[in-house]
CSV table of C-alpha atoms and ligand atoms in Angstrom, one decimal:
chain,number,residue,atom,x,y,z
P,12,MET,CA,80.6,127.4,105.3
P,13,ILE,CA,81.6,126.9,101.3
P,14,SER,CA,78.8,127.2,98.9
P,15,PHE,CA,78.2,125.0,96.3
P,16,ALA,CA,79.2,127.3,93.1
P,17,ALA,CA,82.8,127.7,94.7
P,18,ALA,CA,83.0,123.7,95.9
P,19,LYS,CA,82.0,123.3,92.0
P,20,ALA,CA,85.0,126.2,90.9
P,21,VAL,CA,87.6,124.1,92.4
P,22,PHE,CA,86.0,120.8,91.3
P,23,ASP,CA,85.9,122.0,88.2
P,24,VAL,CA,89.8,122.7,87.5
P,25,PRO,CA,91.6,120.9,84.8
P,26,PHE,CA,92.6,116.9,86.5
P,27,LEU,CA,96.6,117.6,86.9
P,28,ASP,CA,96.2,120.8,88.7
P,29,LEU,CA,93.3,119.5,91.4
P,30,ILE,CA,94.5,115.8,92.2
P,31,HIS,CA,98.3,118.2,92.9
P,32,ARG,CA,96.0,121.0,94.9
P,33,ALA,CA,94.6,118.5,96.0
P,34,HIS,CA,98.3,116.3,96.9
P,35,SER,CA,100.0,119.6,99.1
P,36,VAL,CA,96.4,120.3,100.7
P,37,HIS,CA,97.1,116.6,101.8
P,38,THR,CA,101.1,116.5,103.0
P,39,ALA,CA,100.8,119.9,104.4
P,40,HIS,CA,97.5,117.9,106.8
P,41,HIS,CA,98.9,114.0,107.3
P,42,GLU,CA,101.7,111.9,106.8
P,43,ALA,CA,102.5,111.5,103.2
P,44,ASN,CA,102.4,108.0,102.5
P,45,VAL,CA,101.1,106.4,104.5
P,46,VAL,CA,97.9,104.3,104.9
P,47,GLN,CA,95.4,103.5,107.6
P,48,VAL,CA,93.7,100.1,108.4
P,49,SER,CA,90.6,99.4,109.6
P,50,THR,CA,89.2,95.4,108.9
P,51,LEU,CA,85.1,95.7,109.0
P,52,LEU,CA,82.6,93.0,110.6
P,53,SER,CA,78.7,92.2,110.4
P,54,ILE,CA,77.3,91.9,114.2
P,55,GLN,CA,73.6,92.3,112.6
P,56,THR,CA,73.2,90.6,108.8
P,57,GLY,CA,70.4,91.2,106.5
P,58,GLY,CA,66.2,91.2,107.3
P,59,CYS,CA,66.3,95.1,107.4
P,60,CYS,CA,62.8,96.9,105.9
P,61,GLU,CA,64.4,100.1,104.6
P,62,ASP,CA,64.4,100.3,101.4
P,63,CYS,CA,67.9,101.8,100.6
P,64,ALA,CA,67.9,100.5,96.9
P,65,TYR,CA,71.6,100.0,96.3
P,66,CYS,CA,72.0,97.1,100.1
P,67,ALA,CA,72.2,93.3,99.9
P,68,GLN,CA,70.4,93.6,103.7
P,69,SER,CA,67.2,95.5,102.2
P,70,ILE,CA,64.2,92.5,102.3
P,71,ARG,CA,63.0,95.3,99.6
P,72,ASN,CA,66.0,94.2,97.2
P,73,GLN,CA,65.9,90.3,95.7
P,74,THR,CA,69.3,89.3,97.3
P,75,LYS,CA,67.7,87.1,99.8
P,76,ILE,CA,70.7,87.5,102.2
P,77,PRO,CA,70.4,85.2,105.0
P,78,LYS,CA,69.3,86.2,108.7
P,79,GLN,CA,72.9,86.5,110.4
P,80,VAL,CA,73.5,87.8,114.5
P,81,ILE,CA,76.2,87.6,116.4
P,82,THR,CA,75.7,87.5,120.2
P,83,ASP,CA,78.5,86.0,121.1
P,84,VAL,CA,81.3,89.1,122.3
P,85,ALA,CA,83.7,86.1,121.9
P,86,THR,CA,83.3,85.4,118.3
P,87,ILE,CA,83.9,89.2,117.8
P,88,VAL,CA,86.5,90.1,119.9
P,89,ALA,CA,88.8,87.3,117.7
P,90,ALA,CA,87.7,88.1,114.9
P,91,ALA,CA,89.3,91.4,115.5
P,92,GLU,CA,92.5,90.0,117.7
P,93,GLN,CA,92.7,88.5,113.8
P,94,ALA,CA,92.5,91.3,112.1
P,95,LYS,CA,94.9,93.5,114.2
P,96,LYS,CA,97.7,90.4,113.4
P,97,LEU,CA,97.0,90.8,109.7
P,98,GLY,CA,97.7,95.2,110.0
P,99,SER,CA,94.3,96.7,111.0
P,100,THR,CA,94.9,99.3,113.7
P,101,ARG,CA,91.1,100.0,114.0
P,102,PHE,CA,88.2,96.8,114.3
P,103,CYS,CA,84.2,98.5,112.8
P,104,MET,CA,81.3,96.7,113.2
P,105,GLY,CA,78.6,96.8,111.2
P,106,ALA,CA,74.3,96.0,112.0
P,107,ALA,CA,71.4,95.7,109.3
P,108,GLY,CA,68.5,97.7,110.3
P,109,ARG,CA,67.1,101.4,110.9
P,110,ARG,CA,68.0,101.7,114.3
P,111,PRO,CA,69.9,99.4,116.9
P,112,ASP,CA,68.0,96.3,118.3
P,113,PRO,CA,68.4,95.7,121.9
P,114,GLN,CA,70.1,93.3,121.9
P,115,VAL,CA,72.8,93.6,119.3
P,116,PHE,CA,73.7,96.3,120.6
P,117,LYS,CA,74.5,95.8,124.5
P,118,VAL,CA,76.4,93.2,122.4
P,119,ALA,CA,78.3,95.5,120.1
P,120,CYS,CA,78.3,97.8,123.9
P,121,GLU,CA,80.6,95.2,125.5
P,122,ALA,CA,82.7,93.8,122.3
P,123,ILE,CA,83.6,97.4,122.1
P,124,SER,CA,85.7,98.0,125.5
P,125,LYS,CA,86.5,94.5,125.4
P,126,ILE,CA,88.2,95.5,121.5
P,127,LYS,CA,90.1,98.5,123.0
P,128,ASN,CA,91.5,96.9,126.0
P,129,LEU,CA,93.4,94.9,122.5
P,130,GLY,CA,94.4,98.4,121.8
P,131,LEU,CA,92.7,98.8,118.8
P,132,GLU,CA,90.5,102.1,117.9
P,133,THR,CA,86.8,100.9,117.4
P,134,CYS,CA,83.6,101.7,114.9
P,135,LEU,CA,80.7,101.1,114.4
P,136,THR,CA,77.4,101.9,112.6
P,137,MET,CA,74.1,100.4,113.6
P,138,GLY,CA,71.6,103.1,111.9
P,139,THR,CA,69.4,105.8,113.6
P,140,LEU,CA,71.0,106.4,117.7
P,141,ASP,CA,69.0,108.3,120.3
P,142,GLU,CA,70.4,110.2,123.3
P,143,GLU,CA,70.6,107.8,125.4
P,144,GLN,CA,72.5,104.9,122.8
P,145,ALA,CA,75.1,107.9,121.6
P,146,ILE,CA,76.0,108.2,126.0
P,147,ALA,CA,75.8,104.7,125.7
P,148,LEU,CA,78.8,104.1,123.9
P,149,LYS,CA,80.7,107.0,124.8
P,150,GLN,CA,80.9,105.1,127.8
P,151,CYS,CA,82.0,102.0,126.4
P,152,GLY,CA,84.8,104.3,124.7
P,153,LEU,CA,83.8,104.0,121.5
P,154,ASP,CA,86.0,105.9,119.2
P,155,TYR,CA,84.0,106.4,116.2
P,156,TYR,CA,80.6,105.8,115.1
P,157,ASN,CA,80.3,106.0,111.1
P,158,HIS,CA,76.9,107.3,109.2
P,159,ASN,CA,76.3,107.8,105.4
P,160,VAL,CA,74.7,110.6,104.5
P,161,ASP,CA,75.2,108.4,100.8
P,162,THR,CA,73.8,111.3,98.2
P,163,SER,CA,73.2,114.5,97.9
P,164,PRO,CA,70.1,116.1,99.5
P,165,GLU,CA,68.9,116.4,95.2
P,166,TYR,CA,69.6,112.6,94.5
P,167,TYR,CA,69.1,111.2,98.1
P,168,ASP,CA,65.2,109.8,97.3
P,169,LYS,CA,66.5,108.5,94.1
P,170,VAL,CA,68.0,105.6,96.2
P,171,ILE,CA,66.1,105.5,100.3
P,172,THR,CA,62.2,106.6,100.3
P,173,THR,CA,61.9,105.1,104.4
P,174,ARG,CA,64.3,107.4,106.4
P,175,THR,CA,65.1,111.2,105.7
P,176,LEU,CA,68.5,112.5,105.0
P,177,GLU,CA,67.6,115.2,107.3
P,178,GLU,CA,67.1,112.4,110.6
P,179,ARG,CA,71.2,111.2,109.5
P,180,ILE,CA,71.9,114.3,109.6
P,181,ARG,CA,70.8,114.3,113.4
P,182,THR,CA,72.4,111.2,114.8
P,183,ILE,CA,75.6,112.9,113.2
P,184,LYS,CA,74.9,115.9,114.9
P,185,LEU,CA,74.5,113.8,117.9
P,186,VAL,CA,76.7,111.4,117.6
P,187,GLN,CA,79.6,114.9,117.8
P,188,LYS,CA,78.0,116.3,121.0
P,189,HIS,CA,78.6,112.9,122.6
P,190,LYS,CA,82.3,113.7,121.5
P,191,ILE,CA,82.3,110.3,119.6
P,192,LYS,CA,84.2,110.9,116.2
P,193,VAL,CA,81.3,111.2,113.1
P,194,CYS,CA,82.7,109.2,110.6
P,195,THR,CA,80.9,109.5,107.4
P,196,GLY,CA,80.4,109.7,103.8
P,197,GLY,CA,78.7,108.3,100.8
P,198,ILE,CA,78.5,106.2,98.1
P,199,LEU,CA,79.9,107.5,94.2
P,200,GLY,CA,78.3,106.0,91.0
P,201,MET,CA,74.2,105.0,91.8
P,202,GLY,CA,73.4,107.5,88.8
P,203,GLU,CA,73.9,110.8,90.4
P,204,THR,CA,75.9,113.3,88.5
P,205,ASN,CA,79.1,115.4,89.3
P,206,ASP,CA,77.1,118.0,91.3
P,207,ASP,CA,75.1,115.4,93.3
P,208,ARG,CA,78.6,114.3,94.1
P,209,ILE,CA,80.0,118.3,94.4
P,210,LYS,CA,77.0,119.0,96.9
P,211,MET,CA,77.7,115.6,99.2
P,212,LEU,CA,80.5,116.8,100.4
P,213,VAL,CA,79.5,120.7,100.3
P,214,LEU,CA,77.1,118.9,102.9
P,215,LEU,CA,80.0,117.3,104.8
P,216,THR,CA,82.4,120.4,104.7
P,217,ASN,CA,79.0,122.2,106.0
P,218,LEU,CA,78.0,120.4,108.8
P,219,GLU,CA,78.6,122.6,112.2
P,220,GLU,CA,82.0,120.1,113.0
P,221,ALA,CA,83.8,118.6,110.3
P,222,PRO,CA,83.7,114.7,110.7
P,223,ALA,CA,87.1,113.5,111.3
P,224,SER,CA,86.7,110.5,108.5
P,225,ILE,CA,85.0,110.7,105.9
P,226,SER,CA,84.0,107.4,103.6
P,227,ILE,CA,84.5,107.2,99.8
P,228,ASN,CA,82.3,103.8,98.7
P,229,ARG,CA,81.7,103.0,94.8
P,230,LEU,CA,78.7,101.3,94.0
P,231,VAL,CA,79.5,97.7,94.9
P,232,LYS,CA,76.8,96.8,92.3
P,233,ILE,CA,75.0,93.7,94.1
P,234,PRO,CA,72.8,91.3,92.1
P,235,GLY,CA,68.9,91.7,93.2
P,236,THR,CA,69.3,95.5,94.2
P,237,ARG,CA,67.6,97.9,92.0
P,238,LEU,CA,71.0,99.6,91.3
P,239,GLU,CA,72.2,96.0,89.6
P,240,THR,CA,72.8,97.3,86.4
P,241,THR,CA,73.7,100.7,87.0
P,242,PRO,CA,76.9,102.9,84.4
P,243,GLU,CA,80.1,102.7,85.8
P,244,ILE,CA,81.5,105.9,87.4
P,245,ASP,CA,84.2,107.4,85.6
P,246,PRO,CA,87.3,106.8,86.8
P,247,PHE,CA,89.2,110.0,87.1
P,248,ASP,CA,85.4,111.6,88.1
P,249,PHE,CA,85.5,109.3,90.7
P,250,VAL,CA,89.6,110.3,91.6
P,251,ARG,CA,88.2,113.4,91.4
P,252,CYS,CA,85.6,113.0,94.2
P,253,ILE,CA,88.8,112.0,96.7
P,254,ALA,CA,90.6,115.4,95.6
P,255,LEU,CA,87.6,117.4,96.4
P,256,ALA,CA,87.0,116.0,99.8
P,257,ARG,CA,91.0,116.6,100.1
P,258,ILE,CA,90.7,120.8,99.5
P,259,LEU,CA,87.3,120.5,101.4
P,260,MET,CA,88.5,119.1,104.7
P,261,PRO,CA,92.2,118.9,104.7
P,262,GLN,CA,92.3,117.4,108.8
P,263,SER,CA,90.1,114.2,107.9
P,264,VAL,CA,91.2,111.1,106.7
P,265,VAL,CA,90.1,110.3,103.5
P,266,ARG,CA,89.1,106.6,103.1
P,267,ILE,CA,88.2,104.2,100.6
P,268,SER,CA,85.8,101.8,101.3
P,269,ALA,CA,84.2,100.0,99.2
P,270,GLY,CA,84.6,98.8,95.7
P,271,ARG,CA,88.3,98.7,95.3
P,272,GLU,CA,87.9,94.7,94.9
P,273,THR,CA,87.3,96.5,91.5
P,274,MET,CA,89.8,98.9,91.0
P,275,SER,CA,93.1,98.6,89.1
P,276,ASP,CA,96.6,99.9,91.5
P,277,GLU,CA,96.4,102.7,89.0
P,278,LEU,CA,93.0,104.2,90.3
P,279,GLN,CA,93.9,103.8,93.9
P,280,ALA,CA,97.8,105.3,93.8
P,281,LEU,CA,95.9,108.0,91.5
P,282,CYS,CA,93.5,107.9,94.9
P,283,PHE,CA,95.9,107.9,97.9
P,284,PHE,CA,98.0,111.2,95.6
P,285,ALA,CA,94.8,112.9,96.2
P,286,GLY,CA,94.0,112.6,99.5
P,287,ALA,CA,92.9,108.8,100.6
P,288,SER,CA,95.1,107.5,102.4
P,289,ALA,CA,93.1,105.1,104.4
P,290,ILE,CA,91.4,101.9,103.1
P,291,PHE,CA,89.4,98.6,104.2
P,292,GLY,CA,91.4,94.9,104.7
P,293,GLY,CA,89.9,91.8,105.5
P,294,ALA,CA,88.8,89.4,103.5
P,295,LYS,CA,84.9,91.1,103.2
P,296,LEU,CA,83.4,94.0,104.2
P,297,LEU,CA,80.0,93.2,105.2
P,298,THR,CA,78.3,91.0,102.7
P,299,THR,CA,80.3,91.5,99.7
P,300,PRO,CA,84.1,90.4,98.9
P,301,ASN,CA,87.1,92.8,99.7
P,302,ALA,CA,89.9,93.5,97.7
P,303,ASN,CA,92.6,91.0,97.9
P,304,ALA,CA,94.9,90.9,101.2
P,305,ALA,CA,98.0,90.1,99.0
P,306,SER,CA,97.6,92.7,96.6
P,307,ASP,CA,96.9,95.2,98.9
P,308,SER,CA,100.3,93.9,100.5
P,309,GLN,CA,101.6,94.4,97.4
P,310,LEU,CA,100.6,97.6,95.8
P,311,LEU,CA,101.2,99.1,99.5
P,312,GLU,CA,104.6,97.3,98.7
P,313,ARG,CA,105.2,98.5,95.0
P,314,LEU,CA,103.5,101.8,96.5
P,315,ASN,CA,106.2,102.5,98.8
P,316,ILE,CA,103.7,103.3,101.6
P,317,ARG,CA,103.3,101.8,104.9
P,318,ARG,CA,100.6,101.2,107.2
P,319,GLN,CA,100.1,102.5,109.8
P,320,THR,CA,100.9,101.1,113.4
P,321,GLY,CA,98.8,104.5,115.3
P,322,ALA,CA,95.7,106.2,115.5
P,323,ALA,CA,95.7,108.8,113.1
P,324,ILE,CA,97.1,112.5,113.7
P,325,ALA,CA,96.5,115.3,111.4
P,326,LYS,CA,99.4,118.0,111.7
P,327,GLU,CA,98.3,121.5,112.6
F,426,LIG,N1,72.2,99.2,108.8
F,426,LIG,C1,73.3,100.4,109.0
F,426,LIG,C2,72.5,101.9,108.4
F,426,LIG,O1,72.2,102.0,107.2
F,426,LIG,O2,73.1,103.4,108.7
F,426,LIG,C3,74.2,100.4,108.8
F,426,LIG,C4,75.3,99.3,107.9
F,426,LIG,S1,75.1,100.5,105.8
F,426,LIG,C5,75.0,99.0,105.0
F,426,LIG,C6,76.9,101.3,105.8
F,426,LIG,C7,76.9,101.8,104.5
F,426,LIG,O3,77.4,100.9,103.7
F,426,LIG,C8,75.6,102.5,104.2
F,426,LIG,O4,75.2,103.6,104.3
F,426,LIG,C9,76.1,103.1,102.3
F,426,LIG,O5,77.1,104.0,101.9
F,426,LIG,C10,77.6,101.9,102.5
F,426,LIG,N2,76.9,100.9,101.6
F,426,LIG,C11,75.9,99.7,101.6
F,426,LIG,N3,76.2,99.0,100.3
F,426,LIG,C12,76.8,99.1,99.4
F,426,LIG,C13,77.0,99.0,98.6
F,426,LIG,N4,76.3,98.1,97.5
F,426,LIG,N5,78.0,99.6,97.7
F,426,LIG,C14,78.7,100.4,98.6
F,426,LIG,N6,78.3,101.2,99.6
F,426,LIG,C15,77.3,100.8,99.9
F,427,LIG,C1,80.8,102.6,104.8
F,427,LIG,O1,80.8,103.8,104.1
F,427,LIG,N1,80.8,101.1,104.1
F,427,LIG,C2,81.2,100.4,105.2
F,427,LIG,C3,81.5,101.2,106.2
F,427,LIG,N2,81.2,102.0,106.0
F,427,LIG,C4,79.4,100.4,107.0
F,427,LIG,C5,80.1,99.2,103.9
F,427,LIG,C6,80.1,99.3,103.1
F,427,LIG,C7,79.8,97.9,102.5
F,427,LIG,C8,79.5,97.1,100.9
F,427,LIG,C9,79.0,96.5,100.8
F,427,LIG,C10,79.0,95.2,101.8
F,427,LIG,O2,79.6,94.7,101.5
F,427,LIG,O3,77.3,94.8,101.6
F,428,LIG,FE1,69.0,98.6,106.0
F,428,LIG,FE2,71.6,99.5,106.2
F,428,LIG,FE3,71.3,97.6,104.5
F,428,LIG,FE4,69.6,100.5,104.6
F,428,LIG,S1,72.2,100.6,104.6
F,428,LIG,S2,68.8,98.3,103.8
F,428,LIG,S3,69.2,101.0,107.1
F,428,LIG,S4,70.7,97.8,106.3
């Protein structure tokens, strides 16, 4: 268990000392200069009744994203094949909604076994799960379930009021109980303070089992959402959070998820130094454009970072 005070003491050291420490932790536990790339596909988009203030897919925001579902498994598998060709080792499917729609869930299960046969890892995010669903996902071979806590317990109800943080933690624990790896994290830049950011990372660190994968999103300010005009997070604070995640959860993979499209190469390089070692590739996230593939390739080449070819294995 780590206390907020202890985590804050780590966070508050001079910036260069913090990232130096994080980099040492990173290279002690992970292969240096390697980045794992995943591709996302939204298999159910829009029409969500929840009120997440950041989300394009909530009907409570003025975003007017048309409701769309992919029911054809072959279409999903073709997207996964394409992702593999472009250098991804994991394919992630996302669905709008508080909990899985039974039909979409069935399609996802079928797709998971087929995508695994391509030699790709699989990841799914569809909201709150019950035990039966967790068992079904394990049976079809799902590698990762993504379910974010989004922010600190204190800031949570400024962003979401229709489902609780406790509900999310229950799903995370259920997924871990059924031996599916958890990918979890949150969004930085929603108007929360550094203390909130530290509290979110403390919450993740103090889970009974450390999450295999930490997803750090920088808010994508989507026109029509309630967070559209939120002031930008200080880029150095963003890096500080990556560094703290790396130090607190040495074995976990830390992904810079949403928000890279508007990050400079230099900021991303600092994130990699501070312990981030995974990104999303591909043209699109769920509803928004991802960082440009050509500039990603150029960035990795300029930094002499190579794409990981197999599953990530942390050093003991
Ligand atoms: N509907 C499911 C749920 O809410 O659990 C799964 C999909 S949901 C879009 C997955 C996560 O994406 C959210 O929990 C949030 O952390 C992240 N996300 C959504 N919109 C975002 C945005 N505009 N900027 C950054 N991250 C975002
Ligand atoms: C996560 O933490 N980030 C991804 C994934 N999990 C599903 C989603 C990012 C969504 C960004 C906004 C959009 O494209 O709508
Ligand atoms: Fe719905 Fe998930 Fe978006 Fe929240 S984050 S509005 S639950 S799709």
